[in-house]
CSV table of C-alpha atoms in Angstrom, one decimal:
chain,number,residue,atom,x,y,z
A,1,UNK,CA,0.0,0.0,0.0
A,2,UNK,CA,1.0,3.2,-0.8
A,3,UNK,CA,0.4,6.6,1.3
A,4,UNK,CA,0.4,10.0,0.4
A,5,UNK,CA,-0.6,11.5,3.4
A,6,UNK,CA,-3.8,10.5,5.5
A,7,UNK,CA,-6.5,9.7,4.0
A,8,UNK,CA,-4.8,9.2,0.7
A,9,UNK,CA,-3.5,6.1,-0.2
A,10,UNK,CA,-3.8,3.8,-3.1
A,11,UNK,CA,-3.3,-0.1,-3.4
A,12,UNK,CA,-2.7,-0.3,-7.5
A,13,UNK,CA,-0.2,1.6,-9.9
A,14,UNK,CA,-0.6,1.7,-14.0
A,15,UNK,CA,1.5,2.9,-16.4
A,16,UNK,CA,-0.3,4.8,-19.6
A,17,UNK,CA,0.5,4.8,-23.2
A,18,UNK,CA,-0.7,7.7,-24.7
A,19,UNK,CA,-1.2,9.3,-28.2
A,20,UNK,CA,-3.6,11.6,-30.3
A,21,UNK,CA,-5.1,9.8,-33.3
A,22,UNK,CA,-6.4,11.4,-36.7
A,23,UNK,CA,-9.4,10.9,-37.8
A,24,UNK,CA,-8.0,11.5,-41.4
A,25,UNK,CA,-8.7,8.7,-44.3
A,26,UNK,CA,-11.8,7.3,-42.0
A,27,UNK,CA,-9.6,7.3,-38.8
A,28,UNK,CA,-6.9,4.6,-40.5
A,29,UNK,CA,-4.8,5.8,-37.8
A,30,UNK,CA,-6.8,4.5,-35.3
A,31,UNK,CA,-7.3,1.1,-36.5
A,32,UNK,CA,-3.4,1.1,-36.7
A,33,UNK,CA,-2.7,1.6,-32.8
A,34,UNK,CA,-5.3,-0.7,-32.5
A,35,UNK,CA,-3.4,-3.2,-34.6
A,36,UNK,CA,0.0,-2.4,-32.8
A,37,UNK,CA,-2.0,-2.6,-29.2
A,38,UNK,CA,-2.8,-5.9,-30.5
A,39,UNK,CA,0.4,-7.0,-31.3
A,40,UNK,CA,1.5,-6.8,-28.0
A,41,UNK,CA,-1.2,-8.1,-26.1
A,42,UNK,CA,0.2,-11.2,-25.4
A,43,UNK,CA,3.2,-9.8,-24.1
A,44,UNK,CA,1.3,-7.6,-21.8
A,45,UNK,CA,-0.6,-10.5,-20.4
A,46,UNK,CA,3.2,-12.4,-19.1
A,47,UNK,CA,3.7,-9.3,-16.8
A,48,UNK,CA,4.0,-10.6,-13.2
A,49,UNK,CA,1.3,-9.3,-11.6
A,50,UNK,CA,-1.1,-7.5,-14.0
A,51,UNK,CA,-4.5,-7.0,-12.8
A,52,UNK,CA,-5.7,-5.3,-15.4
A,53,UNK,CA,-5.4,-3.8,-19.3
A,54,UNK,CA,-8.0,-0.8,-19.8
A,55,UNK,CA,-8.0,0.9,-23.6
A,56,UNK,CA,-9.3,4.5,-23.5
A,57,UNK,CA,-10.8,6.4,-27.1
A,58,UNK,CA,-12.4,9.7,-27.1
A,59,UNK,CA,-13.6,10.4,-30.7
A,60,UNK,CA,-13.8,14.0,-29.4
A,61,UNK,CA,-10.2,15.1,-28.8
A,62,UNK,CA,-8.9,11.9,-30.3
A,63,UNK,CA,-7.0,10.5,-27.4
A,64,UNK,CA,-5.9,7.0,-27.7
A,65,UNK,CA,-4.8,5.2,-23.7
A,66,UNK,CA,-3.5,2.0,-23.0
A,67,UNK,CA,-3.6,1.7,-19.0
A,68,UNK,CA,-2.0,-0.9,-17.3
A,69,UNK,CA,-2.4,-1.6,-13.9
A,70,UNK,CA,-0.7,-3.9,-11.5
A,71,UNK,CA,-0.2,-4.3,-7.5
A,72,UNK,CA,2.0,-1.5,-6.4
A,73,UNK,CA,4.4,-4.2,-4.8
A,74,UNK,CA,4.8,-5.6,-8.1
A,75,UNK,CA,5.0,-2.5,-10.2
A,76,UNK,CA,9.1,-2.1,-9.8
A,77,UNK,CA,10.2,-5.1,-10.7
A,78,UNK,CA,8.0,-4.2,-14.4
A,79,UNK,CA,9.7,-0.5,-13.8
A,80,UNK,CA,13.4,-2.3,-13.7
A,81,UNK,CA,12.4,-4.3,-17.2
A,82,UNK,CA,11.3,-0.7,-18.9
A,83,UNK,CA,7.6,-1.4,-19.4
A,84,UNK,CA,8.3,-4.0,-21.6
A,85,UNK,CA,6.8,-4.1,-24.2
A,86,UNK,CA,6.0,-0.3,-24.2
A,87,UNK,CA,9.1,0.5,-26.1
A,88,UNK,CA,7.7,-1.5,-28.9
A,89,UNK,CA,4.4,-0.5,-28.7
A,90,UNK,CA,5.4,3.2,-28.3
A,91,UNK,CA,7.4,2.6,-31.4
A,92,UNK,CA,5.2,1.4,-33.5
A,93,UNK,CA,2.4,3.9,-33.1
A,94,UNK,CA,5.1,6.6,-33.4
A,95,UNK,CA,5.7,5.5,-37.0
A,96,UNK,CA,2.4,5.7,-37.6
A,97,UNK,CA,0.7,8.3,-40.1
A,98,UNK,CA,-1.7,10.6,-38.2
A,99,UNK,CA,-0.6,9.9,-34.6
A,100,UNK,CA,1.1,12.7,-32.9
A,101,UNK,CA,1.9,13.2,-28.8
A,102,UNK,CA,3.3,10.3,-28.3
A,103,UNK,CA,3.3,9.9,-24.2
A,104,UNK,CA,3.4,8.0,-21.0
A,105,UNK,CA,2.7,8.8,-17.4
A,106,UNK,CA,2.8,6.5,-14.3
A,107,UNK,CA,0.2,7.2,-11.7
A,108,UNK,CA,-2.0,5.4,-9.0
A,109,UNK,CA,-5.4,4.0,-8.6
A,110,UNK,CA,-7.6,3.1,-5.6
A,111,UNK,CA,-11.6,2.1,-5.7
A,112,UNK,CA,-13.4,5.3,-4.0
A,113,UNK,CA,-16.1,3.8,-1.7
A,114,UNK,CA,-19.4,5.7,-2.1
């Protein structure tokens, strides 16, 4: 478990792959990072300890998110192999026509109870 301060704490940390999409020659872009997500699905799926593989489109400003989430006690020893296989994934989509801000970003989750 990891704590912020009281009250904040969170249980889970993902890693994001990030990039705009264009919606250009009926969004072929898009169906590209979609192919190139898929291509490295499998791999994804071998990480110790993932709990879960969330993909994220908004048709409205074109984001395209890949979040990965595993245990924060497990998330350092995926840290120490670079994300693998985000470098592959990440440059793939980057050689892809239309996509632009390629990104990632590492942050925490935790369920809010209501």
């Amino acid at each position: 478990m990891i704590t912020f301060t009281e009250g904040v704490e969170a249980d889970t940390v993902a890693r994001e792959w990030r990039c705009k999409w264009s919606a250009d020659d009926d969004k072929k872009s898009l169906a590209e990072i979609q192919k190139a997500l898929n291509d490295v699905l499998a791999e994804v799926k071998t990480v110790d300890g993932v709990k879960s593989v969330q993909r994220v489109v908004c048709g409205g400003c074109l984001d395209y998110k890949v979040v990965i989430a595993l245990p924060a006690e497990k998330f350092g020893a995926w840290e120490q192999k670079k994300f693998a296989p985000e470098e592959k994934f990440l440059s793939s989509v980057g050689g892809i026509k239309g996509v632009a801000q390629v990104e990632t970003q590492t942050y925490t989750l935790m369920p809010v109870n209501l």
